[in-house]
PDB file of C-alpha atoms in Angstrom:
ATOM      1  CA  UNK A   1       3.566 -30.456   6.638  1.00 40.00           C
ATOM      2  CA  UNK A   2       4.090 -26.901   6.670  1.00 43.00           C
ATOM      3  CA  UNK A   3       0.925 -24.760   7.020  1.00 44.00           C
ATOM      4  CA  UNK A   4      -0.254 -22.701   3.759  1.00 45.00           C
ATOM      5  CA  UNK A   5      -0.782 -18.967   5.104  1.00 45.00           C
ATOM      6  CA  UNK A   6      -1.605 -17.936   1.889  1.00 47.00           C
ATOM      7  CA  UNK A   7      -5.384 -19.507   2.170  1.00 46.00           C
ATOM      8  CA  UNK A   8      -5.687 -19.397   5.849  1.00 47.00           C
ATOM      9  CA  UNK A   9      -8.947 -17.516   6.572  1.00 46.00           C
ATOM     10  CA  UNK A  10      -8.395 -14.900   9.075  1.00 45.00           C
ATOM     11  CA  UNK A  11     -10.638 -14.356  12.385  1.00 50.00           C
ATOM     12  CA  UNK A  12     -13.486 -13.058  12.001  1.00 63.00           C
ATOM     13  CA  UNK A  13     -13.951 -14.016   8.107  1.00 83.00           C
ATOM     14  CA  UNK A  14     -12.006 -11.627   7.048  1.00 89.00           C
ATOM     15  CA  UNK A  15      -9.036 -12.183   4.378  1.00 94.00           C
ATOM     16  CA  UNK A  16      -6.357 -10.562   3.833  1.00 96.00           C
ATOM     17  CA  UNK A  17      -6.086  -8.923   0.982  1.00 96.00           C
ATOM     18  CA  UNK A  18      -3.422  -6.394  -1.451  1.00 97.00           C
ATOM     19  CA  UNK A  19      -4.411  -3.976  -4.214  1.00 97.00           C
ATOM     20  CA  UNK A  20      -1.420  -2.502  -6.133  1.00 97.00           C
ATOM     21  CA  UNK A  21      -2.916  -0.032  -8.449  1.00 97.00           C
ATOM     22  CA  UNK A  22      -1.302   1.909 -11.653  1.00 96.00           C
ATOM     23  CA  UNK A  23      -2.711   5.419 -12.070  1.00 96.00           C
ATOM     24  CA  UNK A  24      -2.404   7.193 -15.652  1.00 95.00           C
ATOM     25  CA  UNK A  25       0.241   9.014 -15.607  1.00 95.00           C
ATOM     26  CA  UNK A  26      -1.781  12.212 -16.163  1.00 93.00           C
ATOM     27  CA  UNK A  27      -2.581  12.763 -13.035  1.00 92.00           C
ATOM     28  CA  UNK A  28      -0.348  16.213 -11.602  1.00 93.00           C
ATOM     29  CA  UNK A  29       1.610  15.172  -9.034  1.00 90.00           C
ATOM     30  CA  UNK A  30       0.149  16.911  -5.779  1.00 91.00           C
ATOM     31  CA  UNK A  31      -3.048  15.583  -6.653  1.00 93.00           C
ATOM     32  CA  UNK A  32      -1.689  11.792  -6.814  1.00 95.00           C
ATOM     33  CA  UNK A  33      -1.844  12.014  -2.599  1.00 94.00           C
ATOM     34  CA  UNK A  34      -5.663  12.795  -3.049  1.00 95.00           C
ATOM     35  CA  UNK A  35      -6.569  10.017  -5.609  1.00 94.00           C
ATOM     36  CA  UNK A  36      -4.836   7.474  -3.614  1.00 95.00           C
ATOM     37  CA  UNK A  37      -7.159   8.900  -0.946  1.00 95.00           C
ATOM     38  CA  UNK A  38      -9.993   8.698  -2.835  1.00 95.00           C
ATOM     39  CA  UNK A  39      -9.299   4.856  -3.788  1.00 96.00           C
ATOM     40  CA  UNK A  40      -8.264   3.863  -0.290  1.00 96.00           C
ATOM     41  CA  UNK A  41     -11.826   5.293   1.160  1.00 96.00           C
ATOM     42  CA  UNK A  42     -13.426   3.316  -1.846  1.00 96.00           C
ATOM     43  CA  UNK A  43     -11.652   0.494  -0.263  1.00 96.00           C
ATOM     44  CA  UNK A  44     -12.835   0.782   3.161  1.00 95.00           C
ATOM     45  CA  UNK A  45     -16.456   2.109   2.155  1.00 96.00           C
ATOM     46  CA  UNK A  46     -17.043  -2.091   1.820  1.00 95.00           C
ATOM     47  CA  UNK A  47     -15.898  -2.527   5.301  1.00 94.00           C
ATOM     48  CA  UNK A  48     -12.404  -2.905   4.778  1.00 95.00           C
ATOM     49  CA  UNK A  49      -9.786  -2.205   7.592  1.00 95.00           C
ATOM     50  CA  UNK A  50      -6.270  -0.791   6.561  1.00 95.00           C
ATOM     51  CA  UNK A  51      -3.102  -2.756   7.048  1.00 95.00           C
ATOM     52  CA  UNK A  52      -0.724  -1.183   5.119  1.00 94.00           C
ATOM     53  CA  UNK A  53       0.207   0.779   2.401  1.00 94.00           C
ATOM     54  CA  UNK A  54       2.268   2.719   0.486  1.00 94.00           C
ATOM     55  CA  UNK A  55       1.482   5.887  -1.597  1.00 93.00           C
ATOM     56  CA  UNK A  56       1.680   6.119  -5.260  1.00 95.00           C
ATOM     57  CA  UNK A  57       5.097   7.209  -7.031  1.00 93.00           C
ATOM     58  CA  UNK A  58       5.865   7.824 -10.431  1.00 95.00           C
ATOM     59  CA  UNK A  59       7.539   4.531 -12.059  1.00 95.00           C
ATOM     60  CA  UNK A  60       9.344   3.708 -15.426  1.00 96.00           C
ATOM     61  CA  UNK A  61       6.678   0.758 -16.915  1.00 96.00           C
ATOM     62  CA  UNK A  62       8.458  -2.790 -18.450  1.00 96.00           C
ATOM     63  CA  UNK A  63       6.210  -2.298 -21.181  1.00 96.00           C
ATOM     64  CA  UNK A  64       4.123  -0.302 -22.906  1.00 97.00           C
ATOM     65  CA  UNK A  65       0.751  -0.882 -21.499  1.00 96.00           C
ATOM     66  CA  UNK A  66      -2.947   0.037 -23.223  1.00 95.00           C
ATOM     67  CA  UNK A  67      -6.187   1.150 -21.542  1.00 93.00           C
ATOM     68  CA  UNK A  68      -9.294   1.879 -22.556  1.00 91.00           C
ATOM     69  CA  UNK A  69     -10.405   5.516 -20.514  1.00 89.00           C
ATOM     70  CA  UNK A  70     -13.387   6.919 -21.022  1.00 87.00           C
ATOM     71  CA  UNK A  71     -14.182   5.001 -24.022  1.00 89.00           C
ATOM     72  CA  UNK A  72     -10.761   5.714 -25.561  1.00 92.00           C
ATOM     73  CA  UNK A  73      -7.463   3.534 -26.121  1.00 94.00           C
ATOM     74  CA  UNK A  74      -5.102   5.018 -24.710  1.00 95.00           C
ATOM     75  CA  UNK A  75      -0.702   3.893 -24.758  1.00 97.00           C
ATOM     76  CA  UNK A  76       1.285   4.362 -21.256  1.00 97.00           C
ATOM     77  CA  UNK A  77       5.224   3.640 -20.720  1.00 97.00           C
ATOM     78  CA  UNK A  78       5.088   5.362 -17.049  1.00 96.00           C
ATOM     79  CA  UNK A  79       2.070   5.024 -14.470  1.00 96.00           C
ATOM     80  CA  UNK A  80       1.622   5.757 -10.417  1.00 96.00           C
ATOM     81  CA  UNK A  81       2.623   2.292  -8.933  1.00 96.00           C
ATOM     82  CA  UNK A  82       1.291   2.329  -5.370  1.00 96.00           C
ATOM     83  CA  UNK A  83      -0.576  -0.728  -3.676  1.00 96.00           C
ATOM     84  CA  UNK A  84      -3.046  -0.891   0.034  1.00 96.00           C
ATOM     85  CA  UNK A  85      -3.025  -3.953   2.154  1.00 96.00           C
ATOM     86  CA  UNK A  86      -6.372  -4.497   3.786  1.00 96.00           C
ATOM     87  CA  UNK A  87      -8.962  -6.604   5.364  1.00 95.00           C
ATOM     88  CA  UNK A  88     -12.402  -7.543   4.284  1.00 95.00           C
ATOM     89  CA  UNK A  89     -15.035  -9.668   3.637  1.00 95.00           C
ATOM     90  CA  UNK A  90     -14.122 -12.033   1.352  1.00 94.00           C
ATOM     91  CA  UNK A  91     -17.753 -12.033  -0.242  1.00 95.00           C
ATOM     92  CA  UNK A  92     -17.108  -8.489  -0.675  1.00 94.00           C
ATOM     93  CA  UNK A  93     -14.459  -8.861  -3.271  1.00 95.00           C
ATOM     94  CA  UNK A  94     -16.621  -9.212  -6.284  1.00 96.00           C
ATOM     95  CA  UNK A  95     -17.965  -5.964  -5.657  1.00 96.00           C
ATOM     96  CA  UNK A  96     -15.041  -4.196  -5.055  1.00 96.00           C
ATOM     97  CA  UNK A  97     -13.861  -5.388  -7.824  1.00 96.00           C
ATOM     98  CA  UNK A  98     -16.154  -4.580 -10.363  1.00 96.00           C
ATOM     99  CA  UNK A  99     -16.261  -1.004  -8.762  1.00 95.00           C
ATOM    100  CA  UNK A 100     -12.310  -0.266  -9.304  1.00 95.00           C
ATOM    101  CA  UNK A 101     -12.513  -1.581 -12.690  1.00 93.00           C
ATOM    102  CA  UNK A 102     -15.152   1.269 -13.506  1.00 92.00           C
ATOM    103  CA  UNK A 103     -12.383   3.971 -12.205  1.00 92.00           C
ATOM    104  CA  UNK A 104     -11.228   6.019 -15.386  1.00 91.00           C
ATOM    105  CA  UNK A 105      -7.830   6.861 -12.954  1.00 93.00           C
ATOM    106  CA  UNK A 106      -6.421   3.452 -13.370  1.00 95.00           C
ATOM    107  CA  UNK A 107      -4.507   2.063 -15.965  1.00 96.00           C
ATOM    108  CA  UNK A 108      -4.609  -1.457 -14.316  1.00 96.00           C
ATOM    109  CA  UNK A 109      -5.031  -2.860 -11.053  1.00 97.00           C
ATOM    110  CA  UNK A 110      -4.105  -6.337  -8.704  1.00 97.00           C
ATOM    111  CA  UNK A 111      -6.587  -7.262  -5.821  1.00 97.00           C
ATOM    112  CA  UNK A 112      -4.478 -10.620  -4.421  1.00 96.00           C
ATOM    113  CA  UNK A 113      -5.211 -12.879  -1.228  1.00 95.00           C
ATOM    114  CA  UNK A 114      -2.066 -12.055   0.644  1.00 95.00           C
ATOM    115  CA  UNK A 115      -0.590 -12.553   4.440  1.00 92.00           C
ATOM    116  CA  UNK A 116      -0.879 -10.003   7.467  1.00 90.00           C
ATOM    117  CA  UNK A 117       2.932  -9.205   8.165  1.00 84.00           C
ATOM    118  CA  UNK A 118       5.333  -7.654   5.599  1.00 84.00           C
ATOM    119  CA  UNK A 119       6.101 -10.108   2.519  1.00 81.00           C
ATOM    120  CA  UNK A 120       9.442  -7.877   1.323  1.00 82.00           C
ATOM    121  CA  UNK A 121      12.400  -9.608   2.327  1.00 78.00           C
ATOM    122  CA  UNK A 122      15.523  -7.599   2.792  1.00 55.00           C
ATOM    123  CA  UNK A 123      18.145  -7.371   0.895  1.00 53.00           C
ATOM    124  CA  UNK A 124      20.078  -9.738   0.715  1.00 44.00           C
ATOM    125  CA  UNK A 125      23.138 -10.709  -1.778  1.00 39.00           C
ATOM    126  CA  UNK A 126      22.580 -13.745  -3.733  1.00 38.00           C
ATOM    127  CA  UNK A 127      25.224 -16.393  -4.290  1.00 40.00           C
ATOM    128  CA  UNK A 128      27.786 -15.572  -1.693  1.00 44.00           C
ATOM    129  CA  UNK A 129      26.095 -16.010   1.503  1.00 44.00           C
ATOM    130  CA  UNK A 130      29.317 -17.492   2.363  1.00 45.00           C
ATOM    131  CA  UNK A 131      32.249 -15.303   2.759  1.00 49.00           C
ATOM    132  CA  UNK A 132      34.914 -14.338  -0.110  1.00 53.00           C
ATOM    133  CA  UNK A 133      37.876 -16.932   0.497  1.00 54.00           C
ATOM    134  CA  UNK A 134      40.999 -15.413   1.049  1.00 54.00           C
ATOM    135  CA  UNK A 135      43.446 -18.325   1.238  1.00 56.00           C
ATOM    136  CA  UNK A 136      44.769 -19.914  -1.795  1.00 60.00           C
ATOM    137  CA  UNK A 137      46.197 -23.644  -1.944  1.00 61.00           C
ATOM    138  CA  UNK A 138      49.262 -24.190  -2.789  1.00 62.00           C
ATOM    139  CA  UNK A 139      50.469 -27.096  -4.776  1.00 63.00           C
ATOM    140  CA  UNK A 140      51.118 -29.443  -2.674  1.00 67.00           C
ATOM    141  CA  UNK A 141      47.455 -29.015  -0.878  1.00 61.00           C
ATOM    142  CA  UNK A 142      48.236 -26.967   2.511  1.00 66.00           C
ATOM    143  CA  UNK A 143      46.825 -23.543   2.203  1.00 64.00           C
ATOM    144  CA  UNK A 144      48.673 -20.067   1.870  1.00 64.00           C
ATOM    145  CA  UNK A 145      47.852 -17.179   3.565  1.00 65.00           C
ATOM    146  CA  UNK A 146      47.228 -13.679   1.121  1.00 65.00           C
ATOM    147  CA  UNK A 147      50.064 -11.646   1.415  1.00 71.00           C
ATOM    148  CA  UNK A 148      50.257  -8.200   2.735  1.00 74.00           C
ATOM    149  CA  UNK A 149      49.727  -5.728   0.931  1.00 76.00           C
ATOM    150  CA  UNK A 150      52.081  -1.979   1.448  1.00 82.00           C
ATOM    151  CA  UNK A 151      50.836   0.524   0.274  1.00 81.00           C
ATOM    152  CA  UNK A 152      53.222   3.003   0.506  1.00 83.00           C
ATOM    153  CA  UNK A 153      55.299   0.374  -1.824  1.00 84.00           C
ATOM    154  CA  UNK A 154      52.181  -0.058  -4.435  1.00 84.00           C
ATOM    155  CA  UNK A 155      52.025   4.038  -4.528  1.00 86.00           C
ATOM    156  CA  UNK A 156      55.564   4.390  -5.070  1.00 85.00           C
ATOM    157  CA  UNK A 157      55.801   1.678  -8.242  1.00 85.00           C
ATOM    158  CA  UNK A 158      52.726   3.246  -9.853  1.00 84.00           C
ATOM    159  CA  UNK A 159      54.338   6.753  -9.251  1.00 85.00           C
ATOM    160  CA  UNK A 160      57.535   5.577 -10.878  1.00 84.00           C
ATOM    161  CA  UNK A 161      55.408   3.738 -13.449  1.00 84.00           C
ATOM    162  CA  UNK A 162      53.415   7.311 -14.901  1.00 83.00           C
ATOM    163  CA  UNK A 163      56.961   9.127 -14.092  1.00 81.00           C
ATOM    164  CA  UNK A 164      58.012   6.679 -17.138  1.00 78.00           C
ATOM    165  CA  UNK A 165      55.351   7.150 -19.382  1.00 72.00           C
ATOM    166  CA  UNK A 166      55.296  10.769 -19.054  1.00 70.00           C
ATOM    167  CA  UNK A 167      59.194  10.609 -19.629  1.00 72.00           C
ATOM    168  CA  UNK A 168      58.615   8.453 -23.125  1.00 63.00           C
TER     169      UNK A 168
ATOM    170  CA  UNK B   1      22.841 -30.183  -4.351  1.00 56.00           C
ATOM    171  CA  UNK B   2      21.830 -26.840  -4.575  1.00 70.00           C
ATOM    172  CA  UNK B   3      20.108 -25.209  -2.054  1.00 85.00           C
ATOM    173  CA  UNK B   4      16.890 -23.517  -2.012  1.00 91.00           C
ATOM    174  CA  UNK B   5      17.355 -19.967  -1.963  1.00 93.00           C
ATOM    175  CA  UNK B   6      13.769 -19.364   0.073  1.00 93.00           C
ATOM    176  CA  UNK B   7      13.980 -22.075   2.198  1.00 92.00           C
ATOM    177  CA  UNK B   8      17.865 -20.426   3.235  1.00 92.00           C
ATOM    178  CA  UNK B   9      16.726 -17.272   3.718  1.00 91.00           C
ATOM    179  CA  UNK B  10      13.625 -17.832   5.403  1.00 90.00           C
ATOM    180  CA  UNK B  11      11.689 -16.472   2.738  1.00 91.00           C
ATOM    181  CA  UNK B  12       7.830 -18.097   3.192  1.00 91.00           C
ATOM    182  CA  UNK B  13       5.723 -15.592   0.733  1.00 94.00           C
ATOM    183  CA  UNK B  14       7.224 -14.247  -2.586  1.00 95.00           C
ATOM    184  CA  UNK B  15       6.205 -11.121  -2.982  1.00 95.00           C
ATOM    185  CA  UNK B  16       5.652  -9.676  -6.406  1.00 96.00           C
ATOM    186  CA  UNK B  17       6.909  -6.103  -5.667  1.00 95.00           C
ATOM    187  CA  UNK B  18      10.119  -7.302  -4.469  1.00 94.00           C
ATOM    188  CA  UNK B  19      12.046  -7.053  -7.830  1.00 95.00           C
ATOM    189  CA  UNK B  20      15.557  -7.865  -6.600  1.00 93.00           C
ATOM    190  CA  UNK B  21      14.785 -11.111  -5.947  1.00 94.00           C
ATOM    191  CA  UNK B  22      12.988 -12.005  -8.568  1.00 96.00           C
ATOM    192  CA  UNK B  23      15.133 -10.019 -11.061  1.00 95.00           C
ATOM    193  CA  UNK B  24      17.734 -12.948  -9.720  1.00 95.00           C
ATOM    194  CA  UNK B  25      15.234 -15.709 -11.527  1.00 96.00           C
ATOM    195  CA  UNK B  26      14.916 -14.388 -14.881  1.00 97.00           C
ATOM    196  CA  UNK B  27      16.959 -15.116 -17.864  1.00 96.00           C
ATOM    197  CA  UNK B  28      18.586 -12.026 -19.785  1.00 95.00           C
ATOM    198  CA  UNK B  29      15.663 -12.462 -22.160  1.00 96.00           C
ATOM    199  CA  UNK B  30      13.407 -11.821 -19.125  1.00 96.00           C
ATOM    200  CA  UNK B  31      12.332 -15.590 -19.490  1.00 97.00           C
ATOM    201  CA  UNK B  32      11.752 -17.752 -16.012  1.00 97.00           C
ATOM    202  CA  UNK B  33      14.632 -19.797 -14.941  1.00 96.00           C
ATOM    203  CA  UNK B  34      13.881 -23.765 -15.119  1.00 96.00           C
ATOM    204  CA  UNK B  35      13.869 -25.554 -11.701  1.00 94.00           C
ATOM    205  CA  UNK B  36      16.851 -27.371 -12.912  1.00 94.00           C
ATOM    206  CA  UNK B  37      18.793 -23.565 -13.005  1.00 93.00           C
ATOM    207  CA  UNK B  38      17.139 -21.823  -9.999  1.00 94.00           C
ATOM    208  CA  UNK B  39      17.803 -25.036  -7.750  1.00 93.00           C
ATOM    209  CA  UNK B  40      14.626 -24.039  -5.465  1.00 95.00           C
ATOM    210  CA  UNK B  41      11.801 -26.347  -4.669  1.00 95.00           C
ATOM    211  CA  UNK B  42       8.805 -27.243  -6.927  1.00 95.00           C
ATOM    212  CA  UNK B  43       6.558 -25.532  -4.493  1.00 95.00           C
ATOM    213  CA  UNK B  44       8.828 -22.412  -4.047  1.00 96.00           C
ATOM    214  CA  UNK B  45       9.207 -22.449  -8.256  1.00 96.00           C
ATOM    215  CA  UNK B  46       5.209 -22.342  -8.683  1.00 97.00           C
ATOM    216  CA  UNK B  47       5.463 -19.641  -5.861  1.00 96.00           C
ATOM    217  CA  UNK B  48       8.193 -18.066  -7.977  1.00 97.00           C
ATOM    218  CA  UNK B  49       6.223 -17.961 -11.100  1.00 97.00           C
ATOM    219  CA  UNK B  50       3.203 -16.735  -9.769  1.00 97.00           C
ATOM    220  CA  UNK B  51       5.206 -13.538  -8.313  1.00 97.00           C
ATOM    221  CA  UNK B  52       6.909 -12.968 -11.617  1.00 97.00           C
ATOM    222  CA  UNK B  53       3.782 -13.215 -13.567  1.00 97.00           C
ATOM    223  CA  UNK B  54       2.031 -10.645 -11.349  1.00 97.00           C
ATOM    224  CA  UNK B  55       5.087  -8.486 -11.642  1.00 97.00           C
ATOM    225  CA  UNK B  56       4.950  -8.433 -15.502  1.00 97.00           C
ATOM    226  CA  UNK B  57       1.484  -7.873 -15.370  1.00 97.00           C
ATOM    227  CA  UNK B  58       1.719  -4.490 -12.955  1.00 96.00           C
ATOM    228  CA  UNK B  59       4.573  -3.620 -15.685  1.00 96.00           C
ATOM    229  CA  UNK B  60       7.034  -4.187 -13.011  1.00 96.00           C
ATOM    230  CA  UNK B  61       8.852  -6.693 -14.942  1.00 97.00           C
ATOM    231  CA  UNK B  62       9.104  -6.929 -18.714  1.00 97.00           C
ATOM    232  CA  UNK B  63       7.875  -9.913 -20.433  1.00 97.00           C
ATOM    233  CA  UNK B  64       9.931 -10.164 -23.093  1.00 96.00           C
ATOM    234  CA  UNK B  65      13.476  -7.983 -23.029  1.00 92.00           C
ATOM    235  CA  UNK B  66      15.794  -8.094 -26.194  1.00 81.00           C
TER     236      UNK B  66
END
C-alpha cells in the first residue's frame, strides 16, 4: 500500500507544516515586505524552522470576505495572499494558533499539516497528453496523410478574394 | 476507463494554491465534479475536495459563481 506522507511525523517530532495568510488590503505596499516579516518571526519565535515561502502579493478575492478588526466588521474583495512553509513542534500548534488569530493584519489565515518538498505541480495541459492526430481515415479504413499546405497559393486566393470584395 | 489524472501525472499531494488544476475539477457553477466526471480515484477525489475547499476558503476559488 502506498505510504501516506501527509501524516508521516518527521525526525525529530517535528511536522511539517504551511500557513497561507490574507492580509487586509490596507496595508501600503512597501510595508507588506515588513509584516510578512513580522509574521514569519512570530512563526519561528515557537521554534519553528523555515522551509519555504513566498511573500505576500496583492490578489483579486473569489468572494467577498468579512472580518472582524479591532472590534469592527469589516468587507474585503482583495487581500495580500502569501503563505510560509515551516517546521515545528506539533504541540506547539495550538499556541501558534491562537496567537495569529489575535493579529488585527489578517483577514484570514490556513495553518495545514503539509509535506517537505514542493506540492505545485507544473503545468501541464489537461486532456491531450497525447498528441493532436494528424491523419484522417479514409473510407475504406487505411489512413490519409494531411495534405500540404502552400502558402504562397493560400496568400494569393485570399489576395484575389479581398481584390473582389473591394471591386463589388 | 478513464484514467486518473494524478496517478498519470505523478501528482501525490494536491496542493490548494495550485488553481490550474483544480480550476480543471470544478463545474462552471464552481461546483466539484462527481467521481463519475473527473474519472480520478476515490482517494485522489477526497484529496481533490479537500484542496478545493481550502482554496475557497483562502478566497482563491469562489464557492458559488453564476
Amino acid at each position: 500500500m502506498e505510504e501516506n506522507t501527509e501524516t508521516k511525523v518527521e525526525v525529530g517530532s517535528n511536522r511539517v507544516y504551511e500557513l497561507g495568510y490574507l492580509f487586509v488590503p490596507g496595508i501600503l505596499e512597501e510595508n507588506v515586505a515588513a509584516e510578512a516579516t513580522a509574521l514569519k518571526d512570530l512563526v519561528l519565535s515557537f521554534g519553528a524552522l523555515p522551509i519555504s515561502e513566498e511573500y505576500p502579493r496583492l490578489i483579486e478575492l473569489a468572494y467577498e470576505m468579512e472580518a472582524t478588526i479591532n472590534n469592527k466588521k469589516e468587507y474585503f474583495t482583495t487581500g495580500y495572499f502569501g503563505w510560509l512553509k515551516f517546521d515545528l513542534d506539533p504541540e506547539k500548534v495550538a499556541a501558534l494558533h491562537d496567537k495569529l488569530a489575535l493579529s488585527d493584519k489578517l483577514i484570514r489565515f490556513l495553518l495545514i499539516k503539509t509535506v517537505r518538498g514542493s506540492t505545485m505541480s507544473s503545468k501541464r495541459p489537461y486532456g491531450r497528453d497525447t498528441k493532436r492526430r494528424t491523419t484522417t481515415k479514409a473510407e475504406d479504413g487505411t489512413t490519409v496523410p494531411p495534405a500540404e499546405i502552400n502558402k504562397e497559393e493560400i496568400d494569393k486566393q485570399i489576395e484575389a478574394l479581398v481584390s473582389e470584395e473591394v471591386a463589388a | 476507463m478513464k484514467q486518473d489524472y494524478f496517478s498519470a501525472n505523478n501528482i501525490k499531494h494536491i496542493d490548494y494554491k495550485d488553481l490550474e488544476i483544480l480550476k480543471r475539477f470544478l463545474t462552471p457553477n464552481a461546483r466539484i465534479m462527481s467521481r463519475r466526471r473527473t474519472g480520478i480515484t476515490a482517494k485522489n477525489q477526497r484529496k481533490l475536495a479537500l484542496a478545493i475547499k481550502r482554496s475557497r476558503f483562502m478566497g482563491l476559488l469562489p464557492y458559488v459563481a453564476r
